[in-house]
Short mmCIF file of C-alpha atoms in Angstrom, two decimals:
data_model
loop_
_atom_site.label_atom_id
_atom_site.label_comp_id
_atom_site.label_asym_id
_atom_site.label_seq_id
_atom_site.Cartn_x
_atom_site.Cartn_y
_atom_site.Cartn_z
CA UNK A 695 12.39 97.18 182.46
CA UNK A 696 14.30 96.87 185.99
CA UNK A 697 15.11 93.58 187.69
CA UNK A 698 15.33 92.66 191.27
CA UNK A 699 18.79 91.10 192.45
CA UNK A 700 16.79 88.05 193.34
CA UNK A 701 15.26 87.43 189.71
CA UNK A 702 18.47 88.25 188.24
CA UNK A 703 20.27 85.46 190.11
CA UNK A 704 17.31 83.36 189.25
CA UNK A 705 17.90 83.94 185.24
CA UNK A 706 21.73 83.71 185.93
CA UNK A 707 21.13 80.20 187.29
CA UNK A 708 18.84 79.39 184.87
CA UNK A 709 21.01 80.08 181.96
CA UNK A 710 23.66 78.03 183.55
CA UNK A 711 21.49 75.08 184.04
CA UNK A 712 21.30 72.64 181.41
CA UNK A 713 18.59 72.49 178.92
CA UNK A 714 16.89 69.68 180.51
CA UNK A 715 17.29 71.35 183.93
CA UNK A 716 15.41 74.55 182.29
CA UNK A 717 12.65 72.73 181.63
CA UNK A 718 11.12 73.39 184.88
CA UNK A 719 7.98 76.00 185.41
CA UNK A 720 9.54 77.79 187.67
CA UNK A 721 12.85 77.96 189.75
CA UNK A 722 12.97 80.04 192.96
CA UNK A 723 16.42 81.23 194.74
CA UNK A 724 15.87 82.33 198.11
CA UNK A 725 17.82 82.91 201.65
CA UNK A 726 17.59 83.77 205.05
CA UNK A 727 20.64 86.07 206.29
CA UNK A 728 20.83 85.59 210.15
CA UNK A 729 22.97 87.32 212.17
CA UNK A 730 23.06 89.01 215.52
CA UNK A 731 25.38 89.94 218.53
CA UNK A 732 24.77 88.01 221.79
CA UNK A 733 26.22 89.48 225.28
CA UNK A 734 25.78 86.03 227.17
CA UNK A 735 26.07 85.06 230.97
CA UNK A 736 26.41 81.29 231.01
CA UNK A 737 26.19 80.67 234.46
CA UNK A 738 29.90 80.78 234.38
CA UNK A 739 31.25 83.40 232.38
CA UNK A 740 30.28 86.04 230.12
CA UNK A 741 30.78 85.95 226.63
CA UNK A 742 29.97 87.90 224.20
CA UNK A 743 29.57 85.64 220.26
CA UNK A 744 28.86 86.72 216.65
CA UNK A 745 26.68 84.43 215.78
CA UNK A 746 24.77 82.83 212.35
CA UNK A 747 21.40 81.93 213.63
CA UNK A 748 20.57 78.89 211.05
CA UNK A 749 21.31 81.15 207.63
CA UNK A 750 20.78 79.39 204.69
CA UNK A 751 20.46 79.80 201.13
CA UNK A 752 17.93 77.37 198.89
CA UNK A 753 16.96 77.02 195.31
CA UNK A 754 13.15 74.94 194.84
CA UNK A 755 11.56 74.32 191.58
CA UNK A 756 8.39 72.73 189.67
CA UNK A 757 7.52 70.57 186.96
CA UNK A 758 4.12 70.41 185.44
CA UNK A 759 3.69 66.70 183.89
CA UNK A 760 0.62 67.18 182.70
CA UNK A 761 -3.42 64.93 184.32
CA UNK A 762 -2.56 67.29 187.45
CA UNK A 763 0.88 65.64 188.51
CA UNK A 764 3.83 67.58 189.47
CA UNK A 765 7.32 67.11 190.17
CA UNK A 766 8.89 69.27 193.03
CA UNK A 767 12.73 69.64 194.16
CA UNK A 768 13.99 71.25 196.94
CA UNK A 769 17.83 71.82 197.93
CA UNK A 770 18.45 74.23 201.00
CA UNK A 771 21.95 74.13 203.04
CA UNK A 772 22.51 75.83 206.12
CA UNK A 773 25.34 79.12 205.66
CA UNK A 774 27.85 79.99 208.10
CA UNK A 775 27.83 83.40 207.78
CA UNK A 776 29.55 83.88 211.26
CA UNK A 777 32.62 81.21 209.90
CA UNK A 778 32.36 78.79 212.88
CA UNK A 779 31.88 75.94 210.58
CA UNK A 780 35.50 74.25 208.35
CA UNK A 781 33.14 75.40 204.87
CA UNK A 782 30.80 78.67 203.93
CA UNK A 783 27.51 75.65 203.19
CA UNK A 784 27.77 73.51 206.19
CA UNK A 785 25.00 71.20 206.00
CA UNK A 786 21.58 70.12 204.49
CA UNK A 787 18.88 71.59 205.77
CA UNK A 788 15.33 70.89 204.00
CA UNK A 789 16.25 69.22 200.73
CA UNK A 790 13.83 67.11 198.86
CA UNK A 791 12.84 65.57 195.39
CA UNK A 792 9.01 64.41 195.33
CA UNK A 793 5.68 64.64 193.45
CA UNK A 794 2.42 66.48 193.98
CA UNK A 795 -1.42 66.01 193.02
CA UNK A 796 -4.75 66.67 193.89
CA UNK A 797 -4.16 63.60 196.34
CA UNK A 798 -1.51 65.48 197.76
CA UNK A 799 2.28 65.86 198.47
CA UNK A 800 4.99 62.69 198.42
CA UNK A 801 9.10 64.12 199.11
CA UNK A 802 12.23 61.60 199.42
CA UNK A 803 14.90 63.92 201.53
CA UNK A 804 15.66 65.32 204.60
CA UNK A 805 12.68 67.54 206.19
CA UNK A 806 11.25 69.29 208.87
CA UNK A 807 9.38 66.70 210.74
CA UNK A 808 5.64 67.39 211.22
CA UNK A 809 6.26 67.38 214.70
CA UNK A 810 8.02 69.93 214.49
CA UNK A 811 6.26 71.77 211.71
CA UNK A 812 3.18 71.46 213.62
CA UNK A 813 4.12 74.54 216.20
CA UNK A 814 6.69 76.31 214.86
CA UNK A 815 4.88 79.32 213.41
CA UNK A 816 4.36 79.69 217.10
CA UNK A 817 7.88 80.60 217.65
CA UNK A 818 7.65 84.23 218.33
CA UNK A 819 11.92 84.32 218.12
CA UNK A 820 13.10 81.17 216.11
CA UNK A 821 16.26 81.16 214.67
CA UNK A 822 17.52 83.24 217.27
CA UNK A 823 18.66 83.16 220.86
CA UNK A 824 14.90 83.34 222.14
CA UNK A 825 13.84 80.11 220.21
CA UNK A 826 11.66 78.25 222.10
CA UNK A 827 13.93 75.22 221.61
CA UNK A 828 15.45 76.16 224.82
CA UNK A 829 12.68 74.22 226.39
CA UNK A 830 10.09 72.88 223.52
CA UNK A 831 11.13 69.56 221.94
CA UNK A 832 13.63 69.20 225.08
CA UNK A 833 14.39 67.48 227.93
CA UNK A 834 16.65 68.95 230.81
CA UNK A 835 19.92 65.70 230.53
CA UNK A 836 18.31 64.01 227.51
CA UNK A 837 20.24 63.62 224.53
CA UNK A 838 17.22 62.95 221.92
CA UNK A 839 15.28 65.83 221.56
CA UNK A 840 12.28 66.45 219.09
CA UNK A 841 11.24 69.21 216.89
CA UNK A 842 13.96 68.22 214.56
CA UNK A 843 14.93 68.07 210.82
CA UNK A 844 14.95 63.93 209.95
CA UNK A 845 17.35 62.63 207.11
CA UNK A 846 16.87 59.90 205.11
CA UNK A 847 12.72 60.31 205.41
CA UNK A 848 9.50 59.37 203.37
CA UNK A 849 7.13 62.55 204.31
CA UNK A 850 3.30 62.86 202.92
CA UNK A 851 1.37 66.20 202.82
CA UNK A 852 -1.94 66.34 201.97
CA UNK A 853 -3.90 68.91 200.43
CA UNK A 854 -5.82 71.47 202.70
CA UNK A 855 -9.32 70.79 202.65
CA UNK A 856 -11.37 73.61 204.62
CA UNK A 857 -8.19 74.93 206.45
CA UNK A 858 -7.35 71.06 207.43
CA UNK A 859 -4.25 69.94 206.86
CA UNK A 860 -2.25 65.96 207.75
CA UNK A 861 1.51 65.03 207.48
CA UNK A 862 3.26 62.10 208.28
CA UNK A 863 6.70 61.07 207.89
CA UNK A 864 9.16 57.75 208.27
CA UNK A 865 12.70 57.63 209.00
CA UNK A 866 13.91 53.90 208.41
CA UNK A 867 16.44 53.18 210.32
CA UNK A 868 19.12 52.42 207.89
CA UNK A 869 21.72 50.64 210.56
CA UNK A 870 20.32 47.16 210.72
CA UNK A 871 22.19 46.45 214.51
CA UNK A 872 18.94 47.77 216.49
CA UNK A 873 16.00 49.27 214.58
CA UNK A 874 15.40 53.10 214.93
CA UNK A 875 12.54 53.66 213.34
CA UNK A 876 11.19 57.34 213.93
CA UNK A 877 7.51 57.84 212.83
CA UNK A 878 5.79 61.71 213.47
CA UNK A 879 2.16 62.82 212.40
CA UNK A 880 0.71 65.67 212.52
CA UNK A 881 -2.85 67.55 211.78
CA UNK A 882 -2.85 71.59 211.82
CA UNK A 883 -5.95 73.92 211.29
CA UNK A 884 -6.33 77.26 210.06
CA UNK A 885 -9.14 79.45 209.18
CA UNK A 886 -8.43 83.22 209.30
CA UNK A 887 -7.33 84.35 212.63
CA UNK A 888 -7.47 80.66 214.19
CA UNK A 889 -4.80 78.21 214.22
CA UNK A 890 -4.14 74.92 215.76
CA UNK A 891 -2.78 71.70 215.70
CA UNK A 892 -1.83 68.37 217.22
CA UNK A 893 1.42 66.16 216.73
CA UNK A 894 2.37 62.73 217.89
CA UNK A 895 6.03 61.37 217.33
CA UNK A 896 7.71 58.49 218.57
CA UNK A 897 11.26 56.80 218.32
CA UNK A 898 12.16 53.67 218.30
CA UNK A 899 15.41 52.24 220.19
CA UNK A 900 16.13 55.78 220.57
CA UNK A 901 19.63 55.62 223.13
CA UNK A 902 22.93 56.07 222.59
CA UNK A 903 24.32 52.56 223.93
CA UNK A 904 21.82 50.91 221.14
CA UNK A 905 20.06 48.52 223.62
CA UNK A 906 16.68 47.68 222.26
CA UNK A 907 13.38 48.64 223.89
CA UNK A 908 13.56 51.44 224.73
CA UNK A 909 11.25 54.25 223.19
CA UNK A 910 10.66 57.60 222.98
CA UNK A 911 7.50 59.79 222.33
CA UNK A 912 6.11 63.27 222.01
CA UNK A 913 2.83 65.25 221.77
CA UNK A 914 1.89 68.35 221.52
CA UNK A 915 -0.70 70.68 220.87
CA UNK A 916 -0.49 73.73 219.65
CA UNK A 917 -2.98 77.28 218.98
CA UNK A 918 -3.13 80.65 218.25
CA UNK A 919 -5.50 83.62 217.26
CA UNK A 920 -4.82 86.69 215.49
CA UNK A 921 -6.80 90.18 217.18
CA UNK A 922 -6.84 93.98 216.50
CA UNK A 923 -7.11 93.80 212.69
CA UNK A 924 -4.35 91.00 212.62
CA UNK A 925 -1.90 93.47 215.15
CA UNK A 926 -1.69 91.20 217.87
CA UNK A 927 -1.03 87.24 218.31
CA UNK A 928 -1.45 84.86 221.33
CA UNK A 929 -0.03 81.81 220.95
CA UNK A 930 -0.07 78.71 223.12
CA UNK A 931 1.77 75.47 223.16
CA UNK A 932 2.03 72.52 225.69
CA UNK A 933 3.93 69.13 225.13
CA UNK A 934 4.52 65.74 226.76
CA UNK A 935 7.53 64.11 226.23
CA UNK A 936 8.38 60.65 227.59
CA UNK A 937 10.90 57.24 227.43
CA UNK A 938 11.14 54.26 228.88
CA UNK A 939 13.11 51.11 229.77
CA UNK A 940 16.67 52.30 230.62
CA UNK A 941 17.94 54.26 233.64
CA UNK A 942 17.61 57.67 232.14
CA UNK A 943 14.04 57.62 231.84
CA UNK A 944 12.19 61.06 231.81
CA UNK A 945 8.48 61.91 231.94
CA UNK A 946 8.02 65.63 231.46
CA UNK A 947 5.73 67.82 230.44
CA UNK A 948 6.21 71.68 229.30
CA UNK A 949 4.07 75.01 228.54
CA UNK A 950 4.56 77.85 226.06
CA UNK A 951 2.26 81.19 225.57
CA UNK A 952 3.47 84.13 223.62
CA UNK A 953 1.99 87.17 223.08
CA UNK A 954 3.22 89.90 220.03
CA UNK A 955 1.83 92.88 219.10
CA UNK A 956 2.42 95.20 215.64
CA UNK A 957 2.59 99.30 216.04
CA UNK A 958 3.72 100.61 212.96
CA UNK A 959 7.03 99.67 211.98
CA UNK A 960 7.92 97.92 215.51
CA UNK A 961 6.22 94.46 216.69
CA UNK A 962 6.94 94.01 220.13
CA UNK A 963 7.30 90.44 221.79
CA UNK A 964 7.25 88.81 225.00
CA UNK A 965 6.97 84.82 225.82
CA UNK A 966 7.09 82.42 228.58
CA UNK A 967 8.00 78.70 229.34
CA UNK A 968 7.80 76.46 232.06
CA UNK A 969 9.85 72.51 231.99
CA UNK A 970 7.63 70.68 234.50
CA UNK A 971 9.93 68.19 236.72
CA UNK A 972 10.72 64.95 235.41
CA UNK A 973 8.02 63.01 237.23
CA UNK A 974 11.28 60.25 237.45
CA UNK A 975 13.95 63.04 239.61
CA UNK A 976 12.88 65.65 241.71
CA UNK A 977 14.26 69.85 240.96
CA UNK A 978 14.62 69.34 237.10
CA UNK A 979 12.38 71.73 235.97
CA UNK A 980 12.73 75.91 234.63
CA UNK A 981 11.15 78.75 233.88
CA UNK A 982 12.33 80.67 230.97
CA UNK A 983 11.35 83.84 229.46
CA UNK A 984 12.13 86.23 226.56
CA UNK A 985 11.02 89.94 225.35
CA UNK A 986 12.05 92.03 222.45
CA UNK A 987 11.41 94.23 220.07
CA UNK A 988 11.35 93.75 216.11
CA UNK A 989 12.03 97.06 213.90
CA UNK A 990 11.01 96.28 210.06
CA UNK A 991 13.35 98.38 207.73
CA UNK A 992 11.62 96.95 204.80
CA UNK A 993 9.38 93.77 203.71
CA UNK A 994 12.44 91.69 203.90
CA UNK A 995 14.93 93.69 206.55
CA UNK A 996 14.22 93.71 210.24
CA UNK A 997 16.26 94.51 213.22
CA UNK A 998 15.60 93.15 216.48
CA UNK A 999 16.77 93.29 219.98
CA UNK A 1000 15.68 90.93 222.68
CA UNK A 1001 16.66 89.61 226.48
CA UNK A 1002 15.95 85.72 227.13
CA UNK A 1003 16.68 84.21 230.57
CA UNK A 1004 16.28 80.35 231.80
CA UNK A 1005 15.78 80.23 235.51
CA UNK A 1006 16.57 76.05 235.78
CA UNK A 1007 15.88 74.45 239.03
CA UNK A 1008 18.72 72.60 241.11
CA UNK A 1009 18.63 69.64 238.88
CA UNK A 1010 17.56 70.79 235.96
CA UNK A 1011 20.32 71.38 232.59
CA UNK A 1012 18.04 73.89 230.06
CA UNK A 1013 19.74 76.29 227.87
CA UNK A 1014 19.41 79.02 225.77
CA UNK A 1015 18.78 79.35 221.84
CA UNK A 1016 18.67 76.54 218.99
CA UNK A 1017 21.15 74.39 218.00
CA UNK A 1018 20.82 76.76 214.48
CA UNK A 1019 23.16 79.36 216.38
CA UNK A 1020 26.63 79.45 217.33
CA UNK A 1021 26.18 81.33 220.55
CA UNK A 1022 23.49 78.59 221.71
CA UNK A 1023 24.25 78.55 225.53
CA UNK A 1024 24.44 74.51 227.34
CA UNK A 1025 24.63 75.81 231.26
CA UNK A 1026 25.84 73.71 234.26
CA UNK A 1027 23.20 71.86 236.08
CA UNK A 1028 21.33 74.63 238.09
CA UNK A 1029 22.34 77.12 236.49
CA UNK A 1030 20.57 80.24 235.28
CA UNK A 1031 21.86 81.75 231.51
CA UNK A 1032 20.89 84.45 230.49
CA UNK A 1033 21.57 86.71 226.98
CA UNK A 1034 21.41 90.43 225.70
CA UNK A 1035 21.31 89.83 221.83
CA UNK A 1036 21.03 92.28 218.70
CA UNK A 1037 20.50 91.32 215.41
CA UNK A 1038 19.56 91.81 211.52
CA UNK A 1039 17.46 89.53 209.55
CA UNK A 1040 17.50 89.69 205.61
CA UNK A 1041 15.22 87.61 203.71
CA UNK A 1042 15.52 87.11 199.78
#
């Protein structure tokens, strides 16, 4: 009988676990190996960066505890495959301990917010240079952006009943000096081809000098719908973001469509953006754009190359890529970056 490397890793680890540790249903190990090449025009120089596009490696078990309760664990760190960070596991990504019924899904840990959950399968390039995070869950000059992964949060997931699906989550603040509360709920919808959902997030306090009162918020709303036997995808996405009280105020609003589309062993992508202006300065919006093409070498190996350009008004500071990848790209105000990048994905 032949093995995968995968479940022989898994029985490694689980012979190396304690007894007590073994006593769980089942263990997974899995990984994402990012990596790509990224020719980059800044809007001041060009650069060319090796980069690891949010790699990580994970290990997620369950417990059966019998009257339809389970435990559930989760521990995932991001990799630096690309060695820009002092250690090879750099930080915690989604890593949780929690417990699951028919009433649904409780995890203590740090998490993908539903905010952010609630559109990223819309993503056509995420973890890459042409991740939507250039301008969704931003704001050109703001420092507290959404679509993030929350520490020290209290998440709920409840079942899916006819496709329908809530989450909420609550960061406590954990300072005491000003409270910075961050609360995010989310419903999504799916039913064969059709997907959509709705998010609302907002933070408390939420400024770097730690004045109180002011807030921030976010909504969004997010669909999709699968044609030509499941070939092609449109997705759509448009957000509000907004604070108040302080001097840097912003009141923004954005739009996202992206359109792929499968021919045998190559899915070819394009997407588009526009940053509204801040309705509190003038010239602060941007257009930004990406296409590429994926080639699948197997289930769990694809190759990809793809061209993503931010065209940012006179005022307006939007970059390039998520904060996941070394060669992200933060331009000078009124600037235009712009990237060439080729890459390999490996999934395990």
């Amino acid at each position: 009988m032949r093995f995968s490397n995968t479940k022989l890793t898994a029985l490694a680890l689980a012979a190396a676990l304690p007894v007590g540790a073994q006593a769980a249903d089942n263990i997974t190990v899995y990984g994402k190996a990012r990596m790509s090449v990224d020719m980059t025009d800044n809007g001041t120089d060009n650069l060319t960066n090796v980069s690891s596009n949010a790699s990580r490696l994970g290990f997620k078990g369950v417990e059966d505890l019998g009257n339809g309760l389970k435990a559930l664990f989760q521990y995932e760190t991001l990799v630096s495959l690309d060695g820009q960070e002092s250690t090879l596991f750099a930080s915690a990504r989604n890593s949780y301990v929690g417990l699951a019924s028919g009433l649904g899904t409780l995890v203590l840990g740090v998490t993908d917010n539903p905010y952010k959950l609630a559109t990223g399968k819309l993503d056509n390039y995420g973890d890459s240079m042409g991740d939507f995070n250039a301008i969704i869950g931003n704001v050109s000059g703001a420092s507290t952006p959404f679509n993030e992964r929350e520490p020290n949060s209290i998440n709920y997931w409840s079942p899916k009943m006819s496709g329908l699906q809530f989450m909420a989550a609550y960061r406590p603040d954990e300072d005491g000096t000003v409270t910075r509360d961050r609360y995010s709920l989310s419903a999504t919808y799916e039913s064969g081809p059709l997907f959509g959902s709705v998010a609302y997030e907002m933070h408390n306090n939420d400024n770097a000098s730690g004045a109180s009162g002011n807030d921030t918020d976010g909504l969004t709303f997010g669909l999709s719908y699968l044609f030509n036997e499941g070939k092609t995808k449109l997705g759509v996405v448009y957000e509000s973001l907004s604070e108040d009280n302080i001097a840097s105020v912003f009141d923004r609003d954005a739009w996202y469509a992206a359109l792929s589309h499968k021919m045998g062993n190559n899915t070819f992508k394009i997407a588009y953006a526009r940053a509204d202006d801040n309705d509190k300065a003038d010239s602060t919006g941007a257009d930004w754009y990406v296409l590429g093409i994926d080639h699948s070498l197997s289930k769990r190996t694809t190759l990809y190359a793809l061209y993503a350009r931010t065209n940012n008004d006179s005022g307006a500071q939007y970059g390039l890529g998520t904060g996941g990848s070394s060669g992200a790209v933060k331009p000078h105000t009124g600037s235009d970056p712009s990237t060439f990048s080729i890459g390999i994905n490996h999934d395990f």
